[in-house]
CSV table of C-alpha atoms in Angstrom, one decimal:
chain,number,residue,atom,x,y,z
M,1,MET,CA,-40.6,1.5,26.9
M,2,LYS,CA,-42.9,-0.5,24.7
M,3,PHE,CA,-46.5,0.4,25.3
M,4,ARG,CA,-49.2,-2.3,25.2
M,5,ARG,CA,-51.7,-1.9,22.4
M,6,VAL,CA,-55.2,-0.7,23.3
M,7,VAL,CA,-58.4,-1.3,21.4
M,8,ILE,CA,-62.1,-0.4,21.8
M,9,THR,CA,-64.4,-3.3,22.4
M,10,GLY,CA,-67.6,-1.7,23.6
M,11,LEU,CA,-69.7,1.5,23.1
M,12,GLY,CA,-72.6,3.0,24.8
M,13,ALA,CA,-74.4,6.3,24.4
M,14,VAL,CA,-77.3,8.5,25.8
M,15,THR,CA,-77.6,11.6,23.6
M,16,PRO,CA,-80.1,14.2,22.5
M,17,ILE,CA,-80.6,12.3,19.2
M,18,GLY,CA,-80.7,8.7,20.5
M,19,ASN,CA,-80.5,6.8,23.8
M,20,ASP,CA,-78.3,4.0,22.4
M,21,VAL,CA,-75.5,3.8,20.0
M,22,PRO,CA,-77.3,2.5,16.9
M,23,THR,CA,-80.0,5.2,17.1
M,24,TYR,CA,-77.5,7.9,17.8
M,25,TRP,CA,-75.3,6.8,14.9
M,26,ASN,CA,-78.2,6.5,12.4
M,27,ASN,CA,-79.5,9.9,13.4
M,28,LEU,CA,-76.1,11.5,13.0
M,29,LEU,CA,-75.8,10.1,9.5
M,30,SER,CA,-79.3,11.2,8.7
M,31,GLY,CA,-78.6,14.8,9.8
M,32,VAL,CA,-81.2,14.8,12.6
M,33,GLY,CA,-81.0,17.7,15.0
M,34,GLY,CA,-81.7,17.5,18.7
M,35,SER,CA,-82.5,21.1,19.5
M,36,ALA,CA,-86.0,21.8,20.9
M,37,PRO,CA,-87.7,24.0,23.5
M,38,ILE,CA,-86.6,23.4,27.0
M,39,THR,CA,-88.9,21.2,29.1
M,40,LEU,CA,-86.7,20.4,32.1
M,41,PHE,CA,-87.5,23.8,33.8
M,42,ASP,CA,-89.3,27.1,33.0
M,43,SER,CA,-86.8,29.0,30.9
M,44,SER,CA,-89.0,32.1,30.3
M,45,ALA,CA,-86.9,34.4,32.4
M,46,PHE,CA,-83.7,33.5,30.4
M,47,LYS,CA,-82.3,34.7,27.1
M,48,THR,CA,-82.2,31.1,25.7
M,49,HIS,CA,-85.3,28.9,25.6
M,50,PHE,CA,-84.0,25.9,23.8
M,51,ALA,CA,-81.5,23.1,24.3
M,52,CYS,CA,-80.6,19.6,23.1
M,53,GLU,CA,-82.3,17.6,25.9
M,54,VAL,CA,-82.2,13.8,26.1
M,55,LYS,CA,-85.6,12.6,25.0
M,56,GLY,CA,-87.7,9.6,26.0
M,57,PHE,CA,-85.5,8.9,29.1
M,58,ASN,CA,-87.5,7.7,32.1
M,59,PRO,CA,-85.3,7.1,35.1
M,60,GLU,CA,-88.0,5.0,36.9
M,61,GLU,CA,-87.8,2.5,34.1
M,62,GLU,CA,-84.0,2.4,34.2
M,63,PHE,CA,-83.3,2.2,37.9
M,64,GLU,CA,-84.9,1.1,41.2
M,65,ARG,CA,-86.5,3.8,43.3
M,66,LYS,CA,-84.0,3.4,46.1
M,67,GLU,CA,-81.1,3.8,43.6
M,68,LEU,CA,-82.5,7.0,42.2
M,69,LYS,CA,-82.1,8.7,45.6
M,70,LYS,CA,-78.4,8.4,45.1
M,71,TYR,CA,-78.1,9.4,41.4
M,72,ASP,CA,-77.9,12.8,39.9
M,73,ARG,CA,-79.2,13.0,36.3
M,74,TYR,CA,-75.6,13.0,35.0
M,75,VAL,CA,-74.9,9.7,36.9
M,76,GLN,CA,-78.1,8.2,35.5
M,77,PHE,CA,-76.8,8.9,32.0
M,78,ALA,CA,-73.4,7.5,32.8
M,79,LEU,CA,-74.8,4.2,34.2
M,80,LYS,CA,-77.2,3.7,31.3
M,81,ALA,CA,-74.4,4.3,28.7
M,82,THR,CA,-72.0,2.1,30.5
M,83,ARG,CA,-74.6,-0.7,30.8
M,84,GLU,CA,-74.8,-0.6,27.0
M,85,ALA,CA,-71.0,-0.5,26.5
M,86,ILE,CA,-70.4,-3.5,28.7
M,87,ALA,CA,-73.2,-5.5,27.0
M,88,ASP,CA,-71.8,-4.5,23.6
M,89,SER,CA,-68.3,-5.7,24.6
M,90,ALA,CA,-69.7,-9.1,25.8
M,91,LEU,CA,-67.6,-8.6,28.9
M,92,ASP,CA,-68.5,-11.2,31.6
M,93,VAL,CA,-68.4,-9.1,34.7
M,94,GLU,CA,-68.8,-12.2,36.9
M,95,THR,CA,-65.7,-14.0,35.7
M,96,VAL,CA,-63.4,-11.1,34.7
M,97,ASP,CA,-60.5,-10.3,37.0
M,98,SER,CA,-62.1,-7.3,38.8
M,99,ASP,CA,-58.8,-6.0,40.1
M,100,ARG,CA,-57.7,-5.5,36.5
M,101,VAL,CA,-60.7,-3.5,35.4
M,102,GLY,CA,-60.8,0.2,36.2
M,103,VAL,CA,-63.1,3.2,35.6
M,104,VAL,CA,-62.1,6.8,34.7
M,105,PHE,CA,-65.2,8.8,33.9
M,106,ALA,CA,-65.5,12.5,33.3
M,107,THR,CA,-67.9,15.4,33.8
M,108,GLY,CA,-67.6,19.1,33.4
M,109,VAL,CA,-70.0,20.4,36.1
M,110,GLY,CA,-71.1,17.2,37.9
M,111,GLY,CA,-74.3,17.2,39.9
M,112,ILE,CA,-75.2,20.8,39.3
M,113,THR,CA,-79.0,20.0,39.2
M,114,SER,CA,-78.8,18.3,42.6
M,115,MET,CA,-76.9,21.3,44.0
M,116,GLU,CA,-79.4,23.7,42.6
M,117,ASN,CA,-82.4,21.8,43.9
M,118,GLU,CA,-80.9,21.2,47.3
M,119,MET,CA,-79.9,24.8,47.9
M,120,GLU,CA,-83.4,26.0,46.8
M,121,ALA,CA,-85.0,23.6,49.3
M,122,VAL,CA,-82.7,24.8,52.1
M,123,LEU,CA,-83.0,28.5,51.5
M,124,SER,CA,-86.7,28.5,50.9
M,125,ASP,CA,-87.6,26.6,54.1
M,126,GLY,CA,-86.0,28.7,56.8
M,127,LYS,CA,-84.7,25.6,58.7
M,128,GLY,CA,-81.3,25.9,57.2
M,129,LEU,CA,-79.0,22.9,57.8
M,130,GLN,CA,-81.9,20.7,58.9
M,131,ARG,CA,-83.0,20.3,55.3
M,132,PHE,CA,-79.8,19.0,53.7
M,133,SER,CA,-80.2,15.5,52.3
M,134,PRO,CA,-77.7,12.9,53.3
M,135,PHE,CA,-77.2,12.2,49.6
M,136,TYR,CA,-76.6,15.9,48.7
M,137,ILE,CA,-72.8,15.7,48.6
M,138,THR,CA,-72.6,12.4,46.9
M,139,ARG,CA,-75.1,13.4,44.2
M,140,MET,CA,-73.2,16.6,43.5
M,141,ILE,CA,-69.5,15.8,43.4
M,142,ALA,CA,-67.8,15.1,40.1
M,143,ASP,CA,-66.3,11.6,40.8
M,144,MET,CA,-69.6,9.9,41.4
M,145,ALA,CA,-70.1,8.5,37.9
M,146,SER,CA,-66.9,6.5,38.1
M,147,GLY,CA,-67.6,5.5,41.7
M,148,HIS,CA,-71.1,4.2,41.0
M,149,ILE,CA,-70.0,2.4,37.8
M,150,SER,CA,-67.2,0.6,39.8
M,151,MET,CA,-69.7,-0.4,42.6
M,152,LYS,CA,-72.3,-1.5,40.2
M,153,TYR,CA,-70.0,-4.0,38.5
M,154,ASN,CA,-67.4,-4.6,41.2
M,155,PHE,CA,-64.6,-3.1,39.2
M,156,ARG,CA,-61.7,-2.7,41.6
M,157,GLY,CA,-58.9,-1.3,39.4
M,158,PRO,CA,-57.9,2.4,39.0
M,159,ASN,CA,-61.0,4.6,39.7
M,160,PHE,CA,-61.5,8.3,39.6
M,161,GLY,CA,-63.1,11.3,37.9
M,162,VAL,CA,-61.6,13.8,35.5
M,163,VAL,CA,-62.7,17.4,35.2
M,164,SER,CA,-61.4,19.9,32.6
M,165,ALA,CA,-64.5,21.6,31.4
M,166,CYS,CA,-65.4,20.6,27.8
M,167,ALA,CA,-62.2,18.7,27.3
M,168,SER,CA,-63.0,16.4,30.3
M,169,SER,CA,-64.0,13.1,28.6
M,170,THR,CA,-61.1,13.2,26.1
M,171,HIS,CA,-58.7,13.7,29.0
M,172,ALA,CA,-60.4,10.8,30.7
M,173,MET,CA,-59.9,8.6,27.7
M,174,GLY,CA,-56.3,9.6,27.6
M,175,VAL,CA,-55.8,8.6,31.3
M,176,ALA,CA,-57.6,5.3,30.7
M,177,LEU,CA,-55.4,4.6,27.7
M,178,ASP,CA,-52.3,5.1,29.9
M,179,GLN,CA,-53.5,2.9,32.7
M,180,ILE,CA,-53.6,0.0,30.2
M,181,ARG,CA,-50.5,0.9,28.3
M,182,LEU,CA,-48.5,1.0,31.5
M,183,GLY,CA,-49.9,-2.3,32.8
M,184,ARG,CA,-52.0,-1.0,35.6
M,185,ALA,CA,-55.2,-2.5,34.2
M,186,ASP,CA,-56.3,-4.7,31.3
M,187,ILE,CA,-59.7,-3.0,30.8
M,188,MET,CA,-60.9,0.5,31.5
M,189,ILE,CA,-64.4,1.9,31.3
M,190,THR,CA,-64.1,5.5,30.3
M,191,GLY,CA,-66.1,8.4,28.9
M,192,GLY,CA,-68.1,11.3,30.3
M,193,ALA,CA,-71.6,12.4,31.3
M,194,GLU,CA,-73.3,15.7,31.7
M,195,ALA,CA,-76.7,17.1,32.7
M,196,ALA,CA,-76.6,20.9,33.0
M,197,ILE,CA,-79.8,21.9,31.3
M,198,ASN,CA,-81.2,23.8,34.3
M,199,ARG,CA,-81.4,27.3,35.6
M,200,SER,CA,-77.8,27.4,36.8
M,201,GLY,CA,-76.4,26.0,33.5
M,202,ILE,CA,-78.5,28.1,31.1
M,203,GLY,CA,-78.4,31.2,33.2
M,204,GLY,CA,-74.7,31.0,33.8
M,205,PHE,CA,-73.7,30.4,30.2
M,206,ASN,CA,-76.2,33.1,29.1
M,207,SER,CA,-74.5,35.6,31.3
M,208,MET,CA,-71.2,34.8,29.5
M,209,HIS,CA,-72.9,35.3,26.1
M,210,ALA,CA,-71.8,31.7,25.3
M,211,LEU,CA,-75.2,30.3,24.2
M,212,SER,CA,-77.1,30.9,21.1
M,213,THR,CA,-80.2,33.0,21.6
M,214,ARG,CA,-81.8,32.2,18.3
M,215,ASN,CA,-85.1,31.3,19.9
M,216,ASP,CA,-87.1,31.7,16.7
M,217,GLU,CA,-84.8,29.3,14.8
M,218,TYR,CA,-84.0,26.9,17.6
M,219,ALA,CA,-84.0,23.8,15.4
M,220,THR,CA,-81.1,25.2,13.3
M,221,ALA,CA,-79.4,27.3,16.0
M,222,SER,CA,-76.3,25.1,16.2
M,223,ARG,CA,-74.6,26.0,13.0
M,224,PRO,CA,-70.8,25.5,13.2
M,225,PHE,CA,-68.6,27.2,10.5
M,226,SER,CA,-71.5,29.4,9.3
M,227,LYS,CA,-71.4,33.2,9.4
M,228,SER,CA,-74.6,33.5,11.4
M,229,ARG,CA,-73.5,31.3,14.3
M,230,ASP,CA,-74.1,33.1,17.6
M,231,GLY,CA,-73.1,30.6,20.3
M,232,PHE,CA,-73.4,26.9,21.3
M,233,VAL,CA,-76.6,25.0,22.1
M,234,MET,CA,-76.5,23.2,25.4
M,235,GLY,CA,-76.7,19.4,25.3
M,236,GLU,CA,-76.8,16.6,27.8
M,237,GLY,CA,-76.1,12.9,27.9
M,238,ALA,CA,-73.2,10.4,28.2
M,239,GLY,CA,-70.8,8.3,26.2
M,240,SER,CA,-69.1,5.2,27.5
M,241,LEU,CA,-66.3,3.2,25.9
M,242,VAL,CA,-64.6,0.0,26.8
M,243,PHE,CA,-60.8,0.3,26.3
M,244,GLU,CA,-59.1,-3.1,26.4
M,245,GLU,CA,-55.5,-4.4,26.1
M,246,LEU,CA,-55.2,-6.0,22.7
M,247,GLU,CA,-54.1,-9.5,23.7
M,248,HIS,CA,-56.7,-9.6,26.5
M,249,ALA,CA,-59.4,-8.7,23.9
M,250,LEU,CA,-58.2,-11.3,21.4
M,251,LYS,CA,-58.0,-14.0,24.0
M,252,ARG,CA,-61.6,-13.7,24.9
M,253,GLY,CA,-62.7,-13.3,21.3
M,254,ALA,CA,-64.0,-9.7,21.6
M,255,LYS,CA,-65.0,-7.7,18.6
M,256,ILE,CA,-62.7,-4.8,18.0
M,257,TYR,CA,-64.0,-1.4,16.7
M,258,ALA,CA,-60.7,0.4,16.3
M,259,GLU,CA,-57.3,0.9,18.0
M,260,VAL,CA,-56.5,3.9,20.2
M,261,LYS,CA,-53.3,5.2,18.8
M,262,GLY,CA,-52.5,8.4,20.6
M,263,VAL,CA,-53.6,11.2,22.8
M,264,ALA,CA,-52.3,14.6,23.8
M,265,ALA,CA,-53.1,17.5,26.1
M,266,THR,CA,-52.0,21.1,25.9
M,267,ALA,CA,-53.0,24.5,27.3
M,268,ASP,CA,-53.6,27.8,25.4
M,269,ALA,CA,-52.4,29.8,28.5
M,270,TYR,CA,-54.3,32.6,26.9
M,271,HIS,CA,-57.8,33.3,28.3
M,272,LEU,CA,-60.4,31.8,30.7
M,273,THR,CA,-63.0,31.2,28.0
M,274,ALA,CA,-61.7,32.3,24.6
M,275,THR,CA,-59.5,30.1,22.4
M,276,HIS,CA,-56.2,31.5,21.1
M,277,PRO,CA,-57.1,33.5,18.0
M,278,GLU,CA,-54.5,31.6,15.9
M,279,GLY,CA,-55.3,28.3,17.4
M,280,LEU,CA,-51.9,27.7,18.8
M,281,GLY,CA,-53.0,25.4,21.6
M,282,ALA,CA,-55.2,23.4,19.1
M,283,LEU,CA,-52.2,23.2,16.7
M,284,SER,CA,-49.8,21.9,19.3
M,285,VAL,CA,-52.3,19.3,20.8
M,286,MET,CA,-53.0,17.8,17.3
M,287,LYS,CA,-49.3,17.8,16.4
M,288,ASN,CA,-48.4,16.1,19.7
M,289,ALA,CA,-51.1,13.4,19.4
M,290,LEU,CA,-49.9,12.6,15.8
M,291,LYS,CA,-46.3,12.3,17.1
M,292,GLU,CA,-47.3,9.9,19.9
M,293,ALA,CA,-49.5,7.9,17.5
M,294,GLU,CA,-46.6,7.7,15.0
M,295,ILE,CA,-49.1,8.8,12.3
M,296,SER,CA,-48.3,11.3,9.6
M,297,ILE,CA,-50.5,14.0,8.3
M,298,ASP,CA,-51.0,12.1,5.1
M,299,GLU,CA,-52.7,9.3,6.9
M,300,VAL,CA,-55.6,11.3,8.5
M,301,ASP,CA,-58.9,10.9,6.8
M,302,TYR,CA,-61.4,12.5,9.2
M,303,ILE,CA,-61.4,15.1,12.0
M,304,ASN,CA,-64.4,15.4,14.3
M,305,ALA,CA,-63.9,19.0,15.1
M,306,HIS,CA,-64.7,20.7,18.4
M,307,GLY,CA,-66.7,23.1,16.3
M,308,THR,CA,-69.1,24.5,19.0
M,309,SER,CA,-70.8,27.2,16.7
M,310,THR,CA,-69.1,30.1,18.6
M,311,PRO,CA,-67.8,33.0,16.5
M,312,ASN,CA,-64.1,32.7,17.6
M,313,GLY,CA,-63.7,29.1,18.4
M,314,ASP,CA,-64.7,27.7,15.0
M,315,VAL,CA,-62.3,30.0,13.2
M,316,SER,CA,-59.3,29.3,15.4
M,317,GLU,CA,-59.7,25.5,15.2
M,318,LEU,CA,-59.8,25.6,11.4
M,319,LYS,CA,-56.7,27.8,11.4
M,320,ALA,CA,-54.9,25.3,13.5
M,321,ILE,CA,-56.0,22.4,11.1
M,322,GLN,CA,-54.8,24.4,8.0
M,323,THR,CA,-51.5,25.3,9.7
M,324,LEU,CA,-50.8,21.7,10.6
M,325,PHE,CA,-52.0,19.9,7.5
M,326,GLY,CA,-51.2,22.5,4.9
M,327,ASP,CA,-52.5,21.6,1.4
M,328,ARG,CA,-53.4,18.2,2.8
M,329,ALA,CA,-56.2,19.8,4.9
M,330,LYS,CA,-58.4,19.9,1.8
M,331,ASP,CA,-58.3,16.2,1.4
M,332,ILE,CA,-59.6,15.5,5.0
M,333,ASN,CA,-63.3,15.4,5.9
M,334,ILE,CA,-64.0,17.7,8.8
M,335,SER,CA,-67.3,17.8,10.6
M,336,SER,CA,-68.9,19.1,13.8
M,337,THR,CA,-71.5,16.7,15.1
M,338,LYS,CA,-72.4,19.4,17.7
M,339,SER,CA,-74.6,20.8,14.9
M,340,MET,CA,-76.9,17.8,15.8
M,341,THR,CA,-76.2,17.0,19.4
M,342,GLY,CA,-75.5,20.4,20.8
M,343,HIS,CA,-72.6,20.8,23.2
M,344,LEU,CA,-72.5,18.2,25.9
M,345,LEU,CA,-69.7,20.0,27.8
M,346,GLY,CA,-67.7,17.3,29.7
M,347,ALA,CA,-69.4,14.5,27.8
M,348,THR,CA,-68.8,15.9,24.4
M,349,GLY,CA,-65.5,14.2,23.8
M,350,ALA,CA,-67.0,10.7,24.6
M,351,ILE,CA,-69.9,10.9,22.2
M,352,GLU,CA,-67.7,12.4,19.5
M,353,ALA,CA,-65.1,9.7,19.9
M,354,ILE,CA,-67.9,7.2,19.3
M,355,ALA,CA,-68.8,9.1,16.1
M,356,ALA,CA,-65.1,9.0,15.0
M,357,ILE,CA,-64.8,5.3,15.8
M,358,LEU,CA,-68.0,4.4,13.8
M,359,ALA,CA,-66.8,6.5,10.9
M,360,ILE,CA,-63.8,4.1,10.7
M,361,ARG,CA,-66.0,1.0,11.1
M,362,ASP,CA,-68.6,2.0,8.4
M,363,GLY,CA,-66.6,4.2,6.0
M,364,VAL,CA,-68.9,7.2,6.3
M,365,VAL,CA,-68.5,10.6,7.8
M,366,PRO,CA,-71.4,12.3,9.6
M,367,PRO,CA,-72.2,15.8,8.5
M,368,THR,CA,-72.2,19.3,9.8
M,369,ILE,CA,-75.8,20.4,9.4
M,370,ASN,CA,-77.6,23.7,9.4
M,371,HIS,CA,-75.3,25.5,6.9
M,372,GLY,CA,-76.7,27.6,4.0
M,373,GLU,CA,-74.8,28.5,0.9
M,374,ASP,CA,-75.4,32.1,1.6
M,375,ASP,CA,-74.1,31.9,5.1
M,376,CYS,CA,-70.4,31.9,4.6
M,377,ASP,CA,-67.9,33.5,7.0
M,378,PRO,CA,-65.1,35.5,5.2
M,379,GLU,CA,-62.7,34.2,7.9
M,380,ILE,CA,-63.3,30.6,6.9
M,381,ASP,CA,-61.8,28.8,3.9
M,382,TYR,CA,-64.6,26.9,2.3
M,383,SER,CA,-62.3,24.9,0.1
M,384,LEU,CA,-62.0,22.7,3.2
M,385,ASN,CA,-64.3,19.8,3.2
M,386,LEU,CA,-66.6,20.6,6.1
M,387,THR,CA,-69.0,17.9,5.2
M,388,PHE,CA,-72.0,20.2,5.1
M,389,ASN,CA,-75.5,18.9,5.5
M,390,LYS,CA,-75.1,15.4,4.2
M,391,CYS,CA,-72.9,12.5,5.3
M,392,GLN,CA,-70.2,11.4,2.9
M,393,LYS,CA,-68.9,7.9,2.2
M,394,ARG,CA,-65.2,7.4,2.2
M,395,SER,CA,-62.7,5.0,3.6
M,396,VAL,CA,-61.7,6.2,7.0
M,397,ARG,CA,-58.5,4.5,8.3
M,398,VAL,CA,-57.5,7.2,10.8
M,399,ALA,CA,-59.8,9.6,12.7
M,400,ILE,CA,-59.0,12.5,15.0
M,401,SER,CA,-61.3,13.9,17.7
M,402,ASN,CA,-60.7,17.3,19.1
M,403,THR,CA,-62.1,18.8,22.3
M,404,PHE,CA,-61.2,22.1,23.9
M,405,GLY,CA,-62.4,23.5,27.3
M,406,PHE,CA,-62.8,26.7,29.3
M,407,GLY,CA,-59.5,27.3,31.1
M,408,GLY,CA,-57.6,26.8,27.9
M,409,HIS,CA,-57.6,23.0,28.0
M,410,ASN,CA,-57.0,21.2,24.7
M,411,ALA,CA,-57.2,17.4,24.1
M,412,THR,CA,-56.9,15.3,21.0
M,413,ILE,CA,-57.4,11.6,20.7
M,414,ILE,CA,-56.6,9.5,17.6
M,415,PHE,CA,-58.2,6.2,16.5
M,416,LYS,CA,-57.1,3.9,13.7
M,417,ARG,CA,-58.7,0.9,12.0
M,418,TYR,CA,-57.5,-2.2,13.7
M,419,GLU,CA,-55.0,-4.2,11.6
């Protein structure tokens, strides 16, 4: 079966280092970090007192008051990023065939803040069930970003949410890609959103020893591929992308950022939270994505690594890259933009896909910041080009984005310069 070609025609982002794509991208290239003391709640009782919060975001300026009753913070981020992506694509939502436009949007934990707030109100009041809001369930569940986007723009094509922990939004992009390839839609809005900087999120990940506790050095705590890394830094935000069938995009004169060439998903089948120590799942997912994309290892220029700044995860991913690419691995730029944004859980694949796409457009690779020359891990081969501390100019024709999630989920997506 011959697949229809799919391109990216619009991008939108809300991130800890910028609430639109141009600001986000410029700050990535400048090596701006987003980690700061937590302001969204009192974190004094927890081991971690910092995170990569979205800054300068005022929901009252973005949405009407009656709308905000319906939206968890993660949905607010999803709607704002999608508004930018649709405007960027110059898509006329009034004239487009709405039955041929779908939405597949992801989250890892959904409306966890709404759930936390609602349960606190119910349990502290003593009135029990009388205090539940009629919007509680619809603010909490994980499909609401895709649902609200479709209702906002009257998109009546395929519509649902995807949940696979930190691999969620890459899996969502893969599903969106297939909807267009198989002829079920001409345009898909896809990506992911997350807002888990709250007591449940920080406390839960602290109990698993997953978060950095480098409170005295919070600004540089996310340090992928460095010996002193001690866990990830929680982030929040959203990334939204407009995927479009090539002929449809050309017919309406849309600008094209890049082509989506392939996607793959595998499982480690190893551990609830730890990656396979030899990176076997990461190896197979990259190999499968390259096979589907019909791209050889010699064509890859940039890998946006999952690179969470956890002791085991960073090493296993680099092992997988070296096993797959062999000597060629040293010719590829590798970077972890989580060093700047923190880890956005279910939204991380979307904002990192945007980084990979813009690297193709502009011929520049964003850095991995917060690495010191005396902070080298003996388990990491530093002859690899990990793009430390400064962006690097190079022609990027093919870029890979990796995302891996609790539960052993692995996802890889490949973008190529449109030709």
